PDB file of C-alpha atoms in Angstrom:
ATOM      1  CA  UNK A   1     -11.803 -14.283  14.347  1.00  0.00           C
ATOM      2  CA  UNK A   2     -10.135 -17.373  13.987  1.00  0.00           C
ATOM      3  CA  UNK A   3     -11.530 -17.679  10.439  1.00  0.00           C
ATOM      4  CA  UNK A   4     -10.231 -14.852   9.283  1.00  0.00           C
ATOM      5  CA  UNK A   5     -13.582 -12.369   9.199  1.00  0.00           C
ATOM      6  CA  UNK A   6     -14.107  -9.730  10.922  1.00  0.00           C
ATOM      7  CA  UNK A   7     -17.951 -10.643  12.428  1.00  0.00           C
ATOM      8  CA  UNK A   8     -17.918  -7.815  14.804  1.00  0.00           C
ATOM      9  CA  UNK A   9     -16.537  -4.995  12.232  1.00  0.00           C
ATOM     10  CA  UNK A  10     -13.602  -4.163  14.706  1.00  0.00           C
ATOM     11  CA  UNK A  11     -11.036  -3.650  12.084  1.00  0.00           C
ATOM     12  CA  UNK A  12      -8.951  -6.333  13.908  1.00  0.00           C
ATOM     13  CA  UNK A  13      -8.019  -9.844  13.391  1.00  0.00           C
ATOM     14  CA  UNK A  14      -5.878 -12.377  11.205  1.00  0.00           C
ATOM     15  CA  UNK A  15      -5.743 -10.057   8.236  1.00  0.00           C
ATOM     16  CA  UNK A  16      -4.843  -6.758  10.145  1.00  0.00           C
ATOM     17  CA  UNK A  17      -2.269  -8.738  12.254  1.00  0.00           C
ATOM     18  CA  UNK A  18      -0.513 -10.034   8.855  1.00  0.00           C
ATOM     19  CA  UNK A  19      -0.517  -6.359   7.621  1.00  0.00           C
ATOM     20  CA  UNK A  20       1.250  -5.404  10.859  1.00  0.00           C
ATOM     21  CA  UNK A  21       3.651  -7.933  10.479  1.00  0.00           C
ATOM     22  CA  UNK A  22       4.305  -6.370   6.515  1.00  0.00           C
ATOM     23  CA  UNK A  23       4.495  -2.896   7.887  1.00  0.00           C
ATOM     24  CA  UNK A  24       7.126  -4.195  10.859  1.00  0.00           C
ATOM     25  CA  UNK A  25       9.209  -6.041   8.218  1.00  0.00           C
ATOM     26  CA  UNK A  26       9.370  -3.419   5.774  1.00  0.00           C
ATOM     27  CA  UNK A  27      11.422  -1.544   8.577  1.00  0.00           C
ATOM     28  CA  UNK A  28      13.923  -4.005   7.443  1.00  0.00           C
ATOM     29  CA  UNK A  29      13.371  -6.718   5.712  1.00  0.00           C
ATOM     30  CA  UNK A  30      11.746  -5.258   2.765  1.00  0.00           C
ATOM     31  CA  UNK A  31      11.454  -8.722   0.371  1.00  0.00           C
ATOM     32  CA  UNK A  32       9.559 -10.373   3.337  1.00  0.00           C
ATOM     33  CA  UNK A  33       7.488  -7.172   3.541  1.00  0.00           C
ATOM     34  CA  UNK A  34       6.402  -7.761   0.227  1.00  0.00           C
ATOM     35  CA  UNK A  35       5.973 -11.561   0.661  1.00  0.00           C
ATOM     36  CA  UNK A  36       3.187 -11.178   3.514  1.00  0.00           C
ATOM     37  CA  UNK A  37       1.550  -7.983   1.531  1.00  0.00           C
ATOM     38  CA  UNK A  38       0.916 -10.358  -1.477  1.00  0.00           C
ATOM     39  CA  UNK A  39      -0.504 -13.325   0.641  1.00  0.00           C
ATOM     40  CA  UNK A  40      -2.395 -11.296   2.906  1.00  0.00           C
ATOM     41  CA  UNK A  41      -3.858  -8.788   0.245  1.00  0.00           C
ATOM     42  CA  UNK A  42      -5.139 -12.162  -2.058  1.00  0.00           C
ATOM     43  CA  UNK A  43      -7.623 -13.311   1.124  1.00  0.00           C
ATOM     44  CA  UNK A  44     -11.228 -12.138   0.789  1.00  0.00           C
ATOM     45  CA  UNK A  45     -10.777 -10.674   4.611  1.00  0.00           C
ATOM     46  CA  UNK A  46      -8.546  -7.608   2.925  1.00  0.00           C
ATOM     47  CA  UNK A  47     -11.780  -6.310   1.374  1.00  0.00           C
ATOM     48  CA  UNK A  48     -13.643  -6.208   4.456  1.00  0.00           C
ATOM     49  CA  UNK A  49     -10.755  -4.119   6.208  1.00  0.00           C
ATOM     50  CA  UNK A  50     -11.615  -0.193   6.495  1.00  0.00           C
ATOM     51  CA  UNK A  51     -10.687   1.574   3.371  1.00  0.00           C
ATOM     52  CA  UNK A  52      -8.386   3.688   5.143  1.00  0.00           C
ATOM     53  CA  UNK A  53      -6.487   0.777   6.632  1.00  0.00           C
ATOM     54  CA  UNK A  54      -6.024  -0.737   3.309  1.00  0.00           C
ATOM     55  CA  UNK A  55      -4.776   2.487   1.806  1.00  0.00           C
ATOM     56  CA  UNK A  56      -2.369   2.722   4.462  1.00  0.00           C
ATOM     57  CA  UNK A  57      -1.024  -0.522   4.094  1.00  0.00           C
ATOM     58  CA  UNK A  58      -0.862   0.027   0.501  1.00  0.00           C
ATOM     59  CA  UNK A  59       1.416   2.836   0.920  1.00  0.00           C
ATOM     60  CA  UNK A  60       3.313   0.852   3.051  1.00  0.00           C
ATOM     61  CA  UNK A  61       3.731  -1.782   0.475  1.00  0.00           C
ATOM     62  CA  UNK A  62       4.990   0.928  -1.910  1.00  0.00           C
ATOM     63  CA  UNK A  63       7.671   1.790  -0.229  1.00  0.00           C
ATOM     64  CA  UNK A  64       8.519  -1.601   0.363  1.00  0.00           C
ATOM     65  CA  UNK A  65       8.658  -2.443  -3.097  1.00  0.00           C
ATOM     66  CA  UNK A  66      10.776   0.815  -3.724  1.00  0.00           C
ATOM     67  CA  UNK A  67      13.475  -0.877  -1.281  1.00  0.00           C
ATOM     68  CA  UNK A  68      13.382  -3.966  -3.494  1.00  0.00           C
ATOM     69  CA  UNK A  69      14.034  -2.072  -6.701  1.00  0.00           C
ATOM     70  CA  UNK A  70      10.351  -3.035  -7.857  1.00  0.00           C
ATOM     71  CA  UNK A  71       8.936   0.450  -8.788  1.00  0.00           C
ATOM     72  CA  UNK A  72       6.416  -1.124 -11.449  1.00  0.00           C
ATOM     73  CA  UNK A  73       4.251  -2.857  -8.495  1.00  0.00           C
ATOM     74  CA  UNK A  74       5.327   0.311  -6.115  1.00  0.00           C
ATOM     75  CA  UNK A  75       3.125   1.922  -8.555  1.00  0.00           C
ATOM     76  CA  UNK A  76       0.488  -0.113  -8.858  1.00  0.00           C
ATOM     77  CA  UNK A  77       0.171  -0.360  -5.009  1.00  0.00           C
ATOM     78  CA  UNK A  78      -0.058   3.635  -4.865  1.00  0.00           C
ATOM     79  CA  UNK A  79      -2.783   3.259  -7.834  1.00  0.00           C
ATOM     80  CA  UNK A  80      -5.004   0.577  -5.462  1.00  0.00           C
ATOM     81  CA  UNK A  81      -4.659   3.136  -2.278  1.00  0.00           C
ATOM     82  CA  UNK A  82      -5.657   6.037  -4.544  1.00  0.00           C
ATOM     83  CA  UNK A  83      -8.635   4.191  -5.857  1.00  0.00           C
ATOM     84  CA  UNK A  84      -9.356   2.747  -2.081  1.00  0.00           C
ATOM     85  CA  UNK A  85      -9.005   6.011  -0.319  1.00  0.00           C
ATOM     86  CA  UNK A  86      -7.608   8.885  -2.463  1.00  0.00           C
ATOM     87  CA  UNK A  87      -7.190  11.195   0.826  1.00  0.00           C
ATOM     88  CA  UNK A  88      -4.826   8.649   2.259  1.00  0.00           C
ATOM     89  CA  UNK A  89      -2.529   9.289  -0.470  1.00  0.00           C
ATOM     90  CA  UNK A  90      -3.511  13.419  -1.060  1.00  0.00           C
ATOM     91  CA  UNK A  91      -2.785  14.422   2.403  1.00  0.00           C
ATOM     92  CA  UNK A  92      -0.362  12.512   3.997  1.00  0.00           C
ATOM     93  CA  UNK A  93       3.480  13.756   3.322  1.00  0.00           C
ATOM     94  CA  UNK A  94       5.030  10.331   3.613  1.00  0.00           C
ATOM     95  CA  UNK A  95       2.254   9.078   0.435  1.00  0.00           C
ATOM     96  CA  UNK A  96       3.211  12.209  -1.600  1.00  0.00           C
ATOM     97  CA  UNK A  97       7.217  11.237  -1.279  1.00  0.00           C
ATOM     98  CA  UNK A  98       6.414   7.842  -2.297  1.00  0.00           C
ATOM     99  CA  UNK A  99       4.471   9.222  -5.229  1.00  0.00           C
ATOM    100  CA  UNK A 100       7.551  11.776  -6.298  1.00  0.00           C
ATOM    101  CA  UNK A 101       9.429   8.831  -6.081  1.00  0.00           C
ATOM    102  CA  UNK A 102       7.513   6.404  -8.352  1.00  0.00           C
ATOM    103  CA  UNK A 103       6.846   9.133 -10.599  1.00  0.00           C
ATOM    104  CA  UNK A 104      10.360   9.726 -11.381  1.00  0.00           C
ATOM    105  CA  UNK A 105      11.251   6.338 -12.470  1.00  0.00           C
ATOM    106  CA  UNK A 106      11.892   5.809 -15.708  1.00  0.00           C
ATOM    107  CA  UNK A 107       9.306   3.182 -16.411  1.00  0.00           C
ATOM    108  CA  UNK A 108       6.776   4.987 -14.520  1.00  0.00           C
ATOM    109  CA  UNK A 109       3.169   4.517 -15.703  1.00  0.00           C
ATOM    110  CA  UNK A 110       1.227   7.564 -17.152  1.00  0.00           C
ATOM    111  CA  UNK A 111      -1.303   6.851 -14.428  1.00  0.00           C
ATOM    112  CA  UNK A 112       1.373   7.413 -11.951  1.00  0.00           C
ATOM    113  CA  UNK A 113       2.522  10.231 -13.623  1.00  0.00           C
ATOM    114  CA  UNK A 114      -0.601  11.970 -13.561  1.00  0.00           C
ATOM    115  CA  UNK A 115      -1.173  11.187 -10.251  1.00  0.00           C
ATOM    116  CA  UNK A 116       1.975  13.286  -9.431  1.00  0.00           C
ATOM    117  CA  UNK A 117       1.183  15.898 -12.130  1.00  0.00           C
ATOM    118  CA  UNK A 118      -2.595  16.250 -10.426  1.00  0.00           C
ATOM    119  CA  UNK A 119      -0.439  16.724  -6.877  1.00  0.00           C
ATOM    120  CA  UNK A 120       2.015  19.017  -8.276  1.00  0.00           C
ATOM    121  CA  UNK A 121       4.291  16.879  -7.042  1.00  0.00           C
ATOM    122  CA  UNK A 122       6.659  17.053 -10.363  1.00  0.00           C
TER     123      UNK A 122
END
């Protein structure tokens, strides 16, 4: 565990702890949450977390990006979550809210707008 790997496939370890920090920071310090997100998702251990955990974290990251007025990266996080675990985006009310918010931005990517249209959010 100390090496950053989840040898026993428990989905708990340093990477999961860092993601929890990012989610907690998002509640009041969005810039710090984004920084934790960006550092943690660059690590190899990120890809070993269960897809649902990664997608849920990416939704939190999208919200943090919106709080710091960065809808472009919020959209990227949403699209990464969609590729990682589509059901996490399609069936979570909070996710649908974030998608709709990002899709309304005047600089929203065509892919985010299409996702919102597919989910009947616009």
